[in-house]
Coordinates of C-alpha atoms in Angstrom, one line a residue:
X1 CA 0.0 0.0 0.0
X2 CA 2.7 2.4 0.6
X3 CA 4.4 2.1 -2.6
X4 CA 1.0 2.9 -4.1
X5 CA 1.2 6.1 -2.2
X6 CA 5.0 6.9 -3.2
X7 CA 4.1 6.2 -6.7
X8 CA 0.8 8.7 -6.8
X9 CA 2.6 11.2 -5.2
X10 CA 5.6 11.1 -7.7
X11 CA 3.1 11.1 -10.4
X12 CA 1.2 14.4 -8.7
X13 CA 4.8 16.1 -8.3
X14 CA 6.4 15.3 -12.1
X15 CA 2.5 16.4 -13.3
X16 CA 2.6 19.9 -11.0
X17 CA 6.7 20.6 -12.2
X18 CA 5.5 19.4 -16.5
X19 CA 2.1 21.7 -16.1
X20 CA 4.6 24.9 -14.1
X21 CA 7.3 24.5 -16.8
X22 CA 4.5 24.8 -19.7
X23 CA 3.2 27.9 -18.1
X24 CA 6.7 29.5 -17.9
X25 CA 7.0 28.3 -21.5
X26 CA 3.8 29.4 -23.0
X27 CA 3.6 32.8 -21.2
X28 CA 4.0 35.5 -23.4
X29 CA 6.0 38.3 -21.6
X30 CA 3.7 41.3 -23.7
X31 CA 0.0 40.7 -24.2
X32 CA -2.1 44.1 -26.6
X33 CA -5.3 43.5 -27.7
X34 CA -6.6 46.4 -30.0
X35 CA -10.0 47.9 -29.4
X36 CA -11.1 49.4 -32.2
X37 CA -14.1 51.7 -32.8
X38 CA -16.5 50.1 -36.2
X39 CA -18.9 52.6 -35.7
X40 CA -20.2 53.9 -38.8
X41 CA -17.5 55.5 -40.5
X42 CA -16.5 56.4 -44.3
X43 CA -13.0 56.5 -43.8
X44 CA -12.6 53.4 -41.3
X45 CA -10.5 51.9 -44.1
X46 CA -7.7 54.0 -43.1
X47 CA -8.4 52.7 -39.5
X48 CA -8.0 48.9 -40.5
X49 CA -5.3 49.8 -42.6
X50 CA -3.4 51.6 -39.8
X51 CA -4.2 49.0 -37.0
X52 CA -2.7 46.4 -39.7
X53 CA 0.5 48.2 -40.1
X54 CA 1.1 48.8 -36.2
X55 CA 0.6 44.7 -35.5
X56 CA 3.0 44.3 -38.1
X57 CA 5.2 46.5 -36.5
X58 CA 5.2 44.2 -33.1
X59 CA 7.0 41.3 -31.8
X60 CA 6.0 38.2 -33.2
X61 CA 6.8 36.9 -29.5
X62 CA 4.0 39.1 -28.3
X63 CA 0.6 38.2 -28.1
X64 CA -2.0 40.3 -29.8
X65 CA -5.6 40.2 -29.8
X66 CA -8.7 42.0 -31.6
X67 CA -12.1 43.5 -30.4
X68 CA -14.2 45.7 -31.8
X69 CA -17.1 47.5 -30.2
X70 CA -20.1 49.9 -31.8
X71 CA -24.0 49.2 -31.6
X72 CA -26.4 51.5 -29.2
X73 CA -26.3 52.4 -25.4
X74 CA -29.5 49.8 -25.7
X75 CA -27.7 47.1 -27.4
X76 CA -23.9 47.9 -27.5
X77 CA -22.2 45.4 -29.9
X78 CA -18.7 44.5 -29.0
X79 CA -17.0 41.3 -30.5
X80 CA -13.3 39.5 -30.1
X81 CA -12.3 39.2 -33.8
X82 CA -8.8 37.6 -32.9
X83 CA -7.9 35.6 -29.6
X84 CA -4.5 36.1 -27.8
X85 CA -2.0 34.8 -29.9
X86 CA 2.2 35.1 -30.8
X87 CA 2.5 35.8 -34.4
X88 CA -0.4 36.3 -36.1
X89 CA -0.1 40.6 -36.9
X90 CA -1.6 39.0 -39.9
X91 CA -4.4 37.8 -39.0
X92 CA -5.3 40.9 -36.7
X93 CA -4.8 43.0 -39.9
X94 CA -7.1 40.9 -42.1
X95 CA -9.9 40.9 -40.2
X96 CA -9.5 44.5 -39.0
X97 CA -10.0 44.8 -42.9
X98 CA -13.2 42.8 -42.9
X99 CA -14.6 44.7 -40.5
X100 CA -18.2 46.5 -42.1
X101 CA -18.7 49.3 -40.2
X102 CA -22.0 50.1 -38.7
X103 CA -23.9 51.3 -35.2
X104 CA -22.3 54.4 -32.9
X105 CA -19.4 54.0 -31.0
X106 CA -20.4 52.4 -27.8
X107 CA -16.7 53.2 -25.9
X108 CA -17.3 51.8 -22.6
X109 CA -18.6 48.5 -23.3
X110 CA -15.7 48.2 -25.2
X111 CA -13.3 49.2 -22.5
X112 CA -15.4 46.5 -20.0
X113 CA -15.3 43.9 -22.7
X114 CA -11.4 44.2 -22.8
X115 CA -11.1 44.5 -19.2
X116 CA -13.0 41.0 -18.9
X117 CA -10.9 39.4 -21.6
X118 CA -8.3 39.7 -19.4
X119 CA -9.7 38.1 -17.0
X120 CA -9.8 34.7 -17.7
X121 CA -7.1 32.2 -16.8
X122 CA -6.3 31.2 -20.6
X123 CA -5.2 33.1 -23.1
X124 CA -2.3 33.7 -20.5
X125 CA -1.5 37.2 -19.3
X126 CA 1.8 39.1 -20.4
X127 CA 4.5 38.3 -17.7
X128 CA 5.8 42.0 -18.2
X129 CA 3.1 44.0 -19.8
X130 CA -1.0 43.5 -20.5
X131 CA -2.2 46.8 -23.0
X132 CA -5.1 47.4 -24.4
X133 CA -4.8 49.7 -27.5
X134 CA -8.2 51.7 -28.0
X135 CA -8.9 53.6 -31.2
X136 CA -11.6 55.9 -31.8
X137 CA -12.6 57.2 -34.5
X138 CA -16.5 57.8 -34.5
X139 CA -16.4 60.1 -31.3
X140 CA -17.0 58.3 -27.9
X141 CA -20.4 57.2 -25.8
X142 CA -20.3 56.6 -21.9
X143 CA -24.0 56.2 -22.5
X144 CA -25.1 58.9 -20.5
X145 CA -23.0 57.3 -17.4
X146 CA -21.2 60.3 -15.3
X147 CA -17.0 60.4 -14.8
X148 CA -18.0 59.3 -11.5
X149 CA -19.9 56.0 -12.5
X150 CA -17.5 55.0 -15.6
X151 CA -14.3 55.2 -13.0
X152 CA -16.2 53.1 -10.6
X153 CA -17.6 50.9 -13.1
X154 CA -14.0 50.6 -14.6
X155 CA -12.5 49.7 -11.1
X156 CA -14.8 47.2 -10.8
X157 CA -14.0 45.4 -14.0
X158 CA -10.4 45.5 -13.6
X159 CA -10.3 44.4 -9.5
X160 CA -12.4 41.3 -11.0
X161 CA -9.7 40.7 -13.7
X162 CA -6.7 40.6 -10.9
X163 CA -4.6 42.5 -13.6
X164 CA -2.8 46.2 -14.0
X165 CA -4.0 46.7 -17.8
X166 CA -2.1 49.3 -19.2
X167 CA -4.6 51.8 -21.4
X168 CA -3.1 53.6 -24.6
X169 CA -6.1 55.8 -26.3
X170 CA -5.5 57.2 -29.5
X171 CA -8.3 59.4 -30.5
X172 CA -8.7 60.1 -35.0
X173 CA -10.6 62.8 -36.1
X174 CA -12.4 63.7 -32.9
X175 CA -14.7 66.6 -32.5
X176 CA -13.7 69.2 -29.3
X177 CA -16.5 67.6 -27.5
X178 CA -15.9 63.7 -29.0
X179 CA -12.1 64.3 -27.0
X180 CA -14.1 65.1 -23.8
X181 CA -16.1 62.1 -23.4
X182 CA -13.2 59.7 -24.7
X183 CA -10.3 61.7 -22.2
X184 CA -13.2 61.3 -19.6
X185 CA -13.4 57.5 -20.0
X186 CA -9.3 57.1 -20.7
X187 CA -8.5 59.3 -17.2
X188 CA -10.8 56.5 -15.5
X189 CA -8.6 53.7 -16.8
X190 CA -6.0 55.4 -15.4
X191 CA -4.2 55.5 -18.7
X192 CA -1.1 57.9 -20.2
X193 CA -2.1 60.8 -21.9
X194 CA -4.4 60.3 -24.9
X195 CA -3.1 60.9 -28.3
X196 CA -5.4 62.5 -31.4
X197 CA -4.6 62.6 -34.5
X198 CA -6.0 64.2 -37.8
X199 CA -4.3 62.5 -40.6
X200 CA -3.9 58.5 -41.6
X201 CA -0.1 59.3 -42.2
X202 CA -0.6 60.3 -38.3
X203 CA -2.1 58.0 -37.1
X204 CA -0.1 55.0 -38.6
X205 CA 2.7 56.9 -36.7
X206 CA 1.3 57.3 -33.5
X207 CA -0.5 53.6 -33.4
X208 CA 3.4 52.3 -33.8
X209 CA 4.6 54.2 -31.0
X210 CA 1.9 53.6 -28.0
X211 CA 1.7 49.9 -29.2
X212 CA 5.4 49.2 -28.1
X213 CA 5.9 47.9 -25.0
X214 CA 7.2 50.2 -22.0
X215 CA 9.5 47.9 -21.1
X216 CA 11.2 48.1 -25.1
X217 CA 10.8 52.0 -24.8
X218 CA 12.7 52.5 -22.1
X219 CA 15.4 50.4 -23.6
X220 CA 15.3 52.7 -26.4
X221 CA 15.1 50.2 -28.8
X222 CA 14.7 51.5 -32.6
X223 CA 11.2 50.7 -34.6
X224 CA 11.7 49.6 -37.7
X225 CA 12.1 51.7 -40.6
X226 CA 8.6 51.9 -42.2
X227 CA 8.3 51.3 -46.0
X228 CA 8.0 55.2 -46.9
X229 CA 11.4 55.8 -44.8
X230 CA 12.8 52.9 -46.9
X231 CA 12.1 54.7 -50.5
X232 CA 14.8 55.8 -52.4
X233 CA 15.4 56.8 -55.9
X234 CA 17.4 53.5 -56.5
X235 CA 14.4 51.2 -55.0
X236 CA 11.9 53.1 -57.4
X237 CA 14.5 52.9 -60.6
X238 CA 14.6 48.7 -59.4
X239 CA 10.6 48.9 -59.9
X240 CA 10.4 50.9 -63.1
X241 CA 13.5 51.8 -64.9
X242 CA 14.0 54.7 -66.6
X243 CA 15.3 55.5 -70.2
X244 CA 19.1 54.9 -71.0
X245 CA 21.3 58.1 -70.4
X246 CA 19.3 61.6 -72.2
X247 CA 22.5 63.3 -74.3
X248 CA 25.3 62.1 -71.5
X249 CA 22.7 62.8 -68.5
X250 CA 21.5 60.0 -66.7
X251 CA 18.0 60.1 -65.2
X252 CA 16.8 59.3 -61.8
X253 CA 13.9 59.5 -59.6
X254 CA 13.2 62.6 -57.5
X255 CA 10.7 64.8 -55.7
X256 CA 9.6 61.4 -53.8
X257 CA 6.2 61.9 -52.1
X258 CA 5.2 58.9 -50.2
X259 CA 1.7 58.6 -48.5
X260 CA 0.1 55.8 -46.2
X261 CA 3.3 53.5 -46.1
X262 CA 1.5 52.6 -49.4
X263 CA 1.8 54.6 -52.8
X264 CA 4.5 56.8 -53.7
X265 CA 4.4 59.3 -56.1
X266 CA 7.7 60.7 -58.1
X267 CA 9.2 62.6 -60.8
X268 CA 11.5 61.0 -63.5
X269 CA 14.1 63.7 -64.1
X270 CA 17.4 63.8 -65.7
X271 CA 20.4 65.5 -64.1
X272 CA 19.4 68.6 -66.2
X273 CA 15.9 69.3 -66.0
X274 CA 16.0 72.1 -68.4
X275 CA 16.9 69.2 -71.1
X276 CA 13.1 67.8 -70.6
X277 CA 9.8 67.6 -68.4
X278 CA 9.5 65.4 -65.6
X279 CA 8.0 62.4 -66.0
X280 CA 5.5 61.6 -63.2
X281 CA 5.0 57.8 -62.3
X282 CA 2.9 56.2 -59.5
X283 CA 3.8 53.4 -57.1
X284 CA 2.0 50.7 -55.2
X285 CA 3.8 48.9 -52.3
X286 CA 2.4 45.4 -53.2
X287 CA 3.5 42.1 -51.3
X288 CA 6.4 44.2 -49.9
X289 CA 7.7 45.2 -53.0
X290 CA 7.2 48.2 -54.6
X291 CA 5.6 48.2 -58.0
X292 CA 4.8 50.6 -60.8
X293 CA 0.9 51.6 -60.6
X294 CA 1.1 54.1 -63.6
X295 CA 3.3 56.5 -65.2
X296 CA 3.1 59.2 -68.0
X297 CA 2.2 62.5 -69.2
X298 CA -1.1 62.2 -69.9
X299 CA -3.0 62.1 -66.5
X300 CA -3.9 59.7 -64.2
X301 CA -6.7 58.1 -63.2
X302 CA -8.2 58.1 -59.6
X303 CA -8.1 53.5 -59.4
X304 CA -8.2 52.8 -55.9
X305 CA -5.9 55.1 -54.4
X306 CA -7.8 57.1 -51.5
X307 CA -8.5 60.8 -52.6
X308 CA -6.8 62.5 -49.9
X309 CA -3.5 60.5 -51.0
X310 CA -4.1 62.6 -54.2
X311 CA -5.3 65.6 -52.5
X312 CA -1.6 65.6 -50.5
X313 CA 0.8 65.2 -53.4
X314 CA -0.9 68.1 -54.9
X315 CA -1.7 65.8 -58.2
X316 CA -5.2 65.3 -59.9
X317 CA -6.7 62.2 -61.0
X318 CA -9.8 61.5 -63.5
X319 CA -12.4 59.0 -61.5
X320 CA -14.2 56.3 -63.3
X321 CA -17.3 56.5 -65.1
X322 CA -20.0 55.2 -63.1
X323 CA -23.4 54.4 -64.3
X324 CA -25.7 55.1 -61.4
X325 CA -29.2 54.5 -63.4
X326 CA -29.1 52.0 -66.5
X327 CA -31.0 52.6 -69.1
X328 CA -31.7 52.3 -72.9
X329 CA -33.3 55.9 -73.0
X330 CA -32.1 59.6 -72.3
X331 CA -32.8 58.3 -68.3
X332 CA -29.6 56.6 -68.1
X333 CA -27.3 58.5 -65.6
X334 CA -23.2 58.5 -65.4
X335 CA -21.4 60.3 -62.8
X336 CA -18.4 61.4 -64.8
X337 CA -16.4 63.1 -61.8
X338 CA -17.5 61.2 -58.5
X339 CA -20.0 63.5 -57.6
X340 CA -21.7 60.5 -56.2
X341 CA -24.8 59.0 -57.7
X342 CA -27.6 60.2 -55.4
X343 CA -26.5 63.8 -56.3
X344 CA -26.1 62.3 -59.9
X345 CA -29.8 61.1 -60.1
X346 CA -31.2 64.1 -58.9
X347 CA -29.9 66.4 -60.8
X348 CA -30.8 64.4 -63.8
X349 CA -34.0 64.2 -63.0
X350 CA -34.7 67.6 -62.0
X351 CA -33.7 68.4 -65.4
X352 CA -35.4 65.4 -67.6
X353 CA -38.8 67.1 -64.6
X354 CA -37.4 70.8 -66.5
X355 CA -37.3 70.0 -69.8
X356 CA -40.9 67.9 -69.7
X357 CA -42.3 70.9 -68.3
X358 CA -40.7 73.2 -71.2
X359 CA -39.0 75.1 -68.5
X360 CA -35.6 74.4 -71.0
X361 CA -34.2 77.0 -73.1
X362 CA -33.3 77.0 -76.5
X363 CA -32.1 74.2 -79.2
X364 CA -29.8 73.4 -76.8
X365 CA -32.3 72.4 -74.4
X366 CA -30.7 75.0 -71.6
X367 CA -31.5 74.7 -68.0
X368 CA -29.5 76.4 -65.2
X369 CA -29.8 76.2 -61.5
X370 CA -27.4 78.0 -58.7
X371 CA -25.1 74.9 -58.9
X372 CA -25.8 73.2 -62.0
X373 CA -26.1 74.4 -65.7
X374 CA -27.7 71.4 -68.2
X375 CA -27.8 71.4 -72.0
X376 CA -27.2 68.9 -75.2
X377 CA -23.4 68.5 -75.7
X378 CA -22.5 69.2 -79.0
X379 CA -21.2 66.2 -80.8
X380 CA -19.0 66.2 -84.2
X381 CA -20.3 65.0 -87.1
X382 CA -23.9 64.8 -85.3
X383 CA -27.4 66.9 -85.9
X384 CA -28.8 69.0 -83.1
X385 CA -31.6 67.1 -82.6
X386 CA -29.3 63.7 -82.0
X387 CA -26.7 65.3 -79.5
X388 CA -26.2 63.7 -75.9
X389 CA -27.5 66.0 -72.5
X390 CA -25.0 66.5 -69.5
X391 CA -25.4 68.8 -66.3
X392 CA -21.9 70.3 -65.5
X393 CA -22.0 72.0 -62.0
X394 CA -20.2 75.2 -61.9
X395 CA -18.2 75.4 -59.2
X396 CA -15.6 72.4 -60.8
X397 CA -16.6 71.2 -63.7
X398 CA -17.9 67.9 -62.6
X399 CA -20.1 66.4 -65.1
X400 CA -23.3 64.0 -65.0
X401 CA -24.4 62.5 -68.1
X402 CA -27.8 61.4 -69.2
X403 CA -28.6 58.8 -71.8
X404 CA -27.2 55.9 -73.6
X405 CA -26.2 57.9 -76.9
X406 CA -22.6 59.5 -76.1

């Protein structure tokens, strides 16, 4: 009988040292989740994109996690997209990404949400550091709770989850009074001073910087070099050479303007610019490589790149065509210029409603408003009577055709 005792308890005591040892092992020593704001937003793109870029940006050592929150102070909406994990920046970046946007931003369920994470026994706690990384970008909603009751309710949350959570807030595009509500909330997590920021390029920046561990910032340790740091005339001539040597000159890339760690836009030049004109050419940063998007003399056109990306290298771009109404008739409506199609459809109609009424003036069908002035286009080679109609609004030229005849 006694050896069965001596052998249980060895058993008990190799079992307790195995299960201690995989602890130690599995323990990450930084846990971040990022709490991210997918409250209805048109730009949260930029969001995902940035959220992405600051995982990448991590350790893979570190374990990083993904909630989102947004919904109503009646039915706040808050969701763990990614589970506590060592290398998977990926993963948090693609489903950031996949996020659809909707609701108002419910902040403090959030917060609670990824207090309580926290508080379970698995996914193991960071042996150094345990941050939660809060962006907001659709304002911020204590649901009508005072500073009073969201520190409380806070403190309660995070006494229950037995762990110091280190808060970073980074507030995007905030209103005066949005700041208030989500400075309100962030001084009753006890958390460093919250950052805002008005720009993606900004944003990116700052979501690097408060995601790093305290522990790695006080070592001073060097982020790595982001890909717009990394852009140089020689990497650009690597992704789209330029012509041999212009009458003994040689050309190169310059007046570099990088946006969004993403697309670059530069001048071809020669080492005598009086010689010839630049040569403007777009790149894409595309499976970590960069790659020519377009180049040449003749325009751009606006693709996929964000507007404000164009709006900051000072360049125009020509949107796509889109047909907001199809139609075999003069009721078919294109928005030429991105006006946006239910600005597009109105206008038509208001003028097809004008011209029914014989409120049109002319053969060439005129009808002006304060914004908009419509007539028939003039076609070469084409009668009067056959010519197309368009509305081109006067304060930029942006045009909205109507029919199926151009």
């Amino acid at each position: 009988m006694k050896r069965w005792w001596v052998a249980a308890a060895a058993v008990v005591v190799v079992l307790a040292l195995v299960s201690g040892g995989l602890v130690l092992l599995l323990t990450p020593a930084h846990r971040t989740t990022f709490l991210v704001d997918s409250s209805e937003s048109a730009d949260f793109r930029d969001v995902a994109d940035a959220v992405g870029t600051a995982a990448a940006n991590m350790s893979p050592d570190d374990a990083l996690a993904l909630r989102r929150f947004g919904g109503t102070c009646d039915a706040p909406d808050t969701a763990e997209l990614v589970t506590p994990g060592t290398g998977q920046a990926a993963k948090i970046g693609y489903a950031a990404r996949a996020i659809s946007p909707n609701g108002k931003p419910t902040l403090l369920s959030g917060v609670i949400a990824a207090i309580d994470d926290f508080a379970r026994t698995y996914p193991l706690r960071g042996s150094e550091t345990s941050r939660v990384v809060v962006v907001a970008r659709g304002g911020a909603d204590a649901c009508g709770k005072s500073a009073d009751e969201v520190r409380t309710i806070i403190r309660e949350h995070s006494a229950r989850a037995g762990v110091k959570i280190d808060f970073r807030f980074v507030g995007h595009r905030l209103t005066s009074e949005q700041a208030k509500v989500l400075k309100a909330v962030a001084d009753a997590t006890e958390a460093r001073a919250t950052r805002f920021t008005d720009d993606t390029a900004a944003l990116v920046t700052t979501l690097k910087e408060v995601s790093v561990p305290t522990s790695l910032v006080a070592q001073e340790v060097v982020l790595p070099k982001s890909p717009c740091e990394l852009v140089t005339p020689e990497v650009l001539m690597a992704a789209y050479p330029l012509p041999a040597e212009v009458a003994g000159y040689k050309p190169y890339y310059g007046e570099i303007n990088c946006q969004q760690d993403r697309y670059v836009h530069a001048q071809g030049l020669i080492e005598r610019p009086e010689l010839a004109q630049g040569f403007p050419a777009v790149f894409e940063l595309k499976d970590g490589k960069w790659q020519l998007w377009n180049a040449g003399t003749g325009g751009f056109s606006c693709g996929e790149i964000p507007r404000e990306v164009w709006k900051a290298w000072d360049v125009g771009c020509t949107p796509e065509p889109v047909v907001c109404r199809d139609a075999n008739d003069f009721t078919k409506v294109t928005d030429m210029n991105d006006v946006g199609c239910p600005v597009a459809i109105d206008i038509a109609d208001r003028y097809i409603a004008a011209a029914r009424a014989g409120q049109t003036q002319g053969t060439g069908t005129f009808w002006v408003t304060d914004v908009w002035t419509c007539s028939k286009y003039p076609m070469p080679d084409r009668p009067n009577v056959a010519n197309p109609l368009q509305c081109q609004r006067n304060a930029d030229g942006a045009v909205v055709r109507l029919g199926d005849n151009w």
